Structures are given as structure tokens and as C-alpha cells.
Coordinates of C-alpha atoms in Angstrom, one line a residue:
M1 CA -5.9 -17.3 15.5
K2 CA -4.8 -18.2 11.9
K3 CA -8.5 -18.7 10.9
I4 CA -9.3 -15.2 12.0
Y5 CA -6.2 -13.6 10.5
Y6 CA -6.4 -15.3 7.1
G7 CA -10.2 -15.1 7.1
L8 CA -10.1 -11.4 7.5
W9 CA -7.7 -11.3 4.5
Q10 CA -10.3 -13.1 2.5
D11 CA -12.8 -10.4 3.3
F12 CA -10.1 -7.7 2.8
Y13 CA -9.4 -8.8 -0.7
S14 CA -13.0 -8.3 -1.7
L15 CA -12.4 -4.6 -1.4
S16 CA -10.9 -2.5 -4.2
W17 CA -7.2 -1.7 -4.2
T18 CA -7.8 2.0 -3.4
V19 CA -9.7 1.1 -0.3
R20 CA -7.3 -1.6 0.8
F21 CA -4.3 0.6 0.4
A22 CA -6.0 3.5 2.4
V23 CA -6.7 1.1 5.3
E24 CA -3.1 -0.2 5.2
V25 CA -1.6 3.3 5.2
I26 CA -3.8 4.3 8.2
I27 CA -2.9 1.1 10.1
I28 CA 0.9 1.8 9.5
Y29 CA 0.4 5.4 10.6
I30 CA -1.3 4.3 13.9
V31 CA 1.4 1.7 14.6
L32 CA 4.2 4.3 14.0
I33 CA 2.5 6.8 16.3
F34 CA 2.0 4.1 18.9
V35 CA 5.7 3.1 18.7
I36 CA 6.8 6.7 19.0
G37 CA 4.6 7.1 22.1
I38 CA 6.2 4.1 23.7
L39 CA 9.7 5.3 22.9
K40 CA 8.7 8.7 24.4
A41 CA 7.5 7.1 27.6
I42 CA 10.7 5.1 27.9
F43 CA 12.9 8.2 27.3
R44 CA 10.8 10.1 29.9
K45 CA 10.9 7.3 32.5
F46 CA 14.6 6.6 32.3
K47 CA 15.4 10.3 31.6
L48 CA 17.4 9.2 28.5
R49 CA 16.9 12.5 26.8
E50 CA 18.4 14.4 29.8
I51 CA 21.2 11.9 30.0
G52 CA 22.0 12.3 26.3
I53 CA 22.1 16.1 26.6
K54 CA 24.4 15.9 29.6
L55 CA 26.6 13.4 27.9
V56 CA 27.0 15.7 24.9
V57 CA 28.0 18.6 27.3
V58 CA 30.6 16.4 29.2
I59 CA 32.2 15.2 25.9
G60 CA 32.2 18.7 24.4
T61 CA 33.7 20.2 27.6
F62 CA 36.4 17.5 27.6
V63 CA 37.3 18.0 24.0
L64 CA 37.5 21.8 24.4
S65 CA 39.7 21.4 27.5
L66 CA 42.1 19.3 25.5
F67 CA 42.4 21.6 22.5
G68 CA 41.9 25.0 24.0
R69 CA 42.6 25.3 27.7
E70 CA 44.2 28.7 27.4
N71 CA 42.1 30.1 24.5
Q72 CA 39.1 32.4 24.9
W73 CA 37.2 30.8 22.1
A74 CA 37.2 27.5 24.1
H75 CA 35.7 29.2 27.1
N76 CA 33.1 30.9 24.9
A77 CA 32.3 27.6 23.2
D78 CA 32.0 25.9 26.6
E79 CA 29.6 28.5 27.8
G80 CA 27.6 28.2 24.6
L81 CA 27.4 24.5 25.0
V82 CA 26.0 24.9 28.5
I83 CA 23.4 27.4 27.3
W84 CA 22.4 25.0 24.5
A85 CA 22.0 22.2 27.0
N86 CA 19.8 24.3 29.3
R87 CA 17.5 25.3 26.5
K88 CA 17.2 21.7 25.3
M89 CA 16.4 20.5 28.9
Q90 CA 13.6 23.1 29.2
L91 CA 12.2 22.7 25.7
P92 CA 8.9 20.8 25.7
V93 CA 8.8 17.5 23.7
T94 CA 5.1 17.8 22.8
G95 CA 5.6 20.3 20.1
R96 CA 8.2 18.3 18.3
Q97 CA 6.2 15.1 18.6
N98 CA 3.1 16.8 17.1
K99 CA 5.3 18.0 14.2
L100 CA 6.7 14.5 13.7
Q101 CA 3.1 13.0 13.7
M102 CA 2.1 15.6 11.1
L103 CA 5.2 14.8 9.0
I104 CA 4.4 11.1 9.1
G105 CA 0.8 11.8 8.1
V106 CA 1.8 14.0 5.1
L107 CA 4.3 11.3 3.9
G108 CA 1.6 8.7 4.3
C109 CA -0.8 10.7 2.2
M110 CA 1.8 11.2 -0.5
I111 CA 2.6 7.5 -0.6
Y112 CA -1.1 6.7 -0.8
L113 CA -1.7 9.1 -3.7
L114 CA 1.3 7.7 -5.6
G115 CA 0.1 4.2 -4.9
I116 CA -3.3 4.6 -6.4
L117 CA -2.2 6.9 -9.2
P118 CA -1.7 4.1 -11.8
D119 CA -5.4 3.3 -11.4
T120 CA -6.5 6.8 -12.4
S121 CA -6.6 8.6 -15.7
L122 CA -3.9 11.0 -14.4
I123 CA -1.2 8.4 -15.1
N124 CA -1.6 9.1 -18.8
Y125 CA -0.4 12.6 -18.4
L126 CA 3.0 11.5 -16.9
D127 CA 6.1 10.9 -18.9
D128 CA 7.2 7.2 -19.2
G129 CA 10.1 7.6 -16.7
F130 CA 8.1 9.0 -13.9
K131 CA 5.2 6.6 -14.7
D132 CA 7.4 3.6 -14.3
K133 CA 8.6 4.9 -10.9
V134 CA 5.0 5.5 -9.7
C135 CA 4.0 2.0 -10.8
V136 CA 6.9 0.5 -8.8
I137 CA 5.3 2.0 -5.6
Q138 CA 2.0 0.2 -6.3
Q139 CA 3.7 -3.1 -7.3
S140 CA 5.9 -3.1 -4.2
A141 CA 2.9 -2.4 -1.9
Q142 CA 0.9 -5.2 -3.6
E143 CA 3.8 -7.6 -3.4
L144 CA 4.2 -6.9 0.3
E145 CA 0.4 -7.4 0.7
K146 CA 0.7 -10.8 -1.0
A147 CA 3.7 -11.8 1.2
V148 CA 1.8 -10.9 4.4
S149 CA -1.4 -12.6 3.4
E150 CA 0.2 -15.7 1.7
G151 CA -2.0 -18.8 2.2
Y152 CA -5.2 -16.9 2.9
Q153 CA -7.0 -18.8 0.1
S154 CA -7.3 -21.9 2.3
Y155 CA -9.4 -20.2 4.9
E156 CA -13.0 -19.2 5.0
P157 CA -14.0 -15.4 5.2
I158 CA -15.0 -14.0 8.6
I159 CA -17.2 -11.1 7.7
T160 CA -20.5 -11.5 5.9
W161 CA -19.8 -8.8 3.2
N162 CA -18.0 -11.5 1.2
E163 CA -20.9 -13.9 1.2
K164 CA -22.6 -12.3 -1.8
K165 CA -19.3 -12.5 -3.7
Q166 CA -19.0 -16.2 -3.0
N167 CA -22.5 -16.9 -4.2
E168 CA -21.8 -15.0 -7.4
T169 CA -18.6 -16.9 -7.9
K170 CA -20.3 -20.3 -7.5
Q171 CA -22.9 -19.4 -10.1
A172 CA -20.5 -17.7 -12.4
I173 CA -20.0 -18.8 -16.0
K174 CA -16.6 -20.0 -17.0
I175 CA -15.0 -18.3 -20.0
H176 CA -13.4 -20.5 -22.7
L177 CA -10.6 -18.7 -24.5
D178 CA -10.1 -19.2 -28.2
K179 CA -6.5 -18.0 -28.0
K180 CA -3.5 -19.4 -26.1
S181 CA -3.2 -16.2 -24.1
E182 CA -4.8 -12.8 -23.8
K183 CA -4.7 -9.7 -21.7
V184 CA -7.3 -8.5 -19.3
Y185 CA -7.7 -4.7 -19.2
K186 CA -8.9 -2.3 -16.5
E187 CA -11.1 -0.4 -18.9
V188 CA -12.9 -1.1 -22.2
S189 CA -9.8 -0.1 -24.3
S190 CA -6.6 -1.7 -25.5
K191 CA -4.8 1.4 -24.4
S192 CA -5.9 1.1 -20.7
K193 CA -3.9 -0.6 -18.0
V194 CA -3.3 -4.3 -18.3
V195 CA -4.4 -5.8 -15.0
A196 CA -3.6 -9.5 -15.9
K197 CA -2.5 -11.9 -18.5
V198 CA -4.5 -15.1 -18.9
T199 CA -4.2 -18.4 -20.7
K200 CA -6.5 -21.3 -21.3
K201 CA -5.5 -22.9 -18.0
D202 CA -6.6 -19.9 -16.0
K203 CA -10.1 -19.8 -14.3
I204 CA -11.9 -16.9 -15.9
E205 CA -15.5 -16.1 -14.9
Y206 CA -18.1 -14.0 -16.7
Q207 CA -19.5 -11.1 -14.6
S208 CA -22.8 -10.7 -16.5
G209 CA -21.7 -7.6 -18.3
F210 CA -20.5 -6.7 -21.8
K211 CA -20.0 -3.6 -23.9
K212 CA -19.8 -3.1 -27.6
V213 CA -17.2 -0.5 -28.7
K214 CA -16.6 0.1 -32.4
K215 CA -18.3 -3.2 -33.4
K216 CA -16.1 -5.1 -30.9
I217 CA -17.4 -7.0 -28.0
W218 CA -15.8 -6.6 -24.5
L219 CA -16.7 -9.0 -21.7
K220 CA -16.5 -8.1 -18.0
V221 CA -14.6 -10.9 -16.3
Y222 CA -13.3 -11.9 -12.9
L223 CA -10.2 -14.0 -12.0
P224 CA -11.1 -15.7 -8.7
E225 CA -7.6 -17.1 -8.1
R226 CA -6.1 -13.6 -8.3
K227 CA -9.0 -11.6 -7.1
I228 CA -8.9 -9.4 -10.2
E229 CA -11.7 -7.8 -12.2
G230 CA -11.3 -6.4 -15.7
W231 CA -12.4 -6.5 -19.3
L232 CA -11.6 -9.2 -21.9
K233 CA -11.9 -8.8 -25.7
G234 CA -14.7 -10.9 -27.1
E235 CA -12.5 -12.0 -30.0
A236 CA -10.3 -13.9 -27.6
V237 CA -13.3 -16.0 -26.5
E238 CA -14.9 -18.9 -28.4
K239 CA -17.4 -17.4 -30.9
T240 CA -20.3 -19.7 -29.9
Q241 CA -19.9 -18.7 -26.2
V242 CA -19.8 -15.0 -27.0
K243 CA -23.1 -15.3 -28.8
E244 CA -24.6 -17.2 -25.9
L245 CA -23.4 -14.6 -23.4
I246 CA -24.6 -11.6 -25.3
G247 CA -28.0 -13.3 -25.9
R248 CA -28.6 -13.8 -22.2

């Protein structure tokens, strides 16, 4: 069972974050709807809803009898309580359940959009305070993902879509840093999001892609231990290796 579970995580991590997060939100939505359905069946079978409404009426009537036995307002309140209970007993649950499902769906969509927002250009239009809060949503989701999938690296993937990725990884060229540490960016720009920080000890692989921007070389790299892709400044890599890679 572990092989299947962690093997699927191996394949799952080959997908982009936006796709992974969408799948995770949909799964959570389905689980919540399933749990709500079970609770509804339990309430219906044991008539817990009706029992709860009757219990409210009994308690309400008892309290009113204590504080207002001879007052007209108490009798009116008691009658109102009975009318409310009758309406609740006759009110169908389906309509409320559909509204609840819709509410959960809307909240799920909002959380998904906020979770992928840091990976879009729209994040640059937000003020720093709100930007930090949005990034926390993504970081929290990714930390939860890592906690649930901890140990998956020791297992083989299950689905074949990761086979191509594995072959590319085996044939990949290892990057040798010329600096003690450097940042890996999401886009070919120092102003773009930093997806990782690397040192000479980290395994960095060249992804057979480079760009030249304002006379500066950027190399497309992959961090297999963290399953992260990004762009690394050519000036951070040994000069001889940069020349070799560009000449290929």
C-alpha cells in the first residue's frame, strides 16, 4: 500500500504547482461533500434533527413557564416557538445542503486562486502587506503537501508519465557553481520570484535551455531533490562550463 501511495506522490510532483493544487482542492471538496452526506444520512436515520428541534421547544417552554407563567408575552412566545418548530420540521433539507455545497465550492475556488496568485504576474500589483498574506496561503499548502508526502523519494513512480522525466534526469548535466550560494528565479529576471536558494552542495541540473538578456546569460535548471525548476544566472556558474553549455 505504501508503494502505491508514495509512488503516486512521485508522479504527482512531476506536475506543476497550479495543477497539483487544483487536484488537491477538488479532492478536499469531494471529501467534505461525502462527509456532509454521511452526517445527513445519520441525522435522517436517527431523526436527530427532529429530536434537536423538539428539545429546543421543550427547553424553551420550560424556561418561559418559569419566568412568565402569568404573562401574556410568555404565552405568545411559547406559541411562536411551536410555530417555528413546525416550520423547521416541514422545511426540506435538500435546499440548505445545496447551498452549503455551493458555499464550500466558492470558498474552494477562492483559496485556489489565492494559492496560485504568487506564481502569476498579478502578484506584482498587490501591496506588500497583502502580498505577504497571499504567499502564506501558498507556503502553508505546500508545507502541508510535504508533510503528507514525506518519504516519497524512496519509492518508485507508478504512472508512466514520469518515465520521460526520469530519463532526462539521468542524462542531465550537473551545474558547478562558482559562488558559495545563489538564488534560482522563476523567470529570467532578478525581480521575479525566488523559487530556491542553492549552494555548491546542492544537486543542480542543466535543462538544455538558456537565454541571453542584456548581455547576461541565464541557464534553465532543475533541482531534483526539491522538484523545482527555474532560472540561474550564468555568472554564478563556472565560466568554462557556461561556455560549454552555450556552445552545445
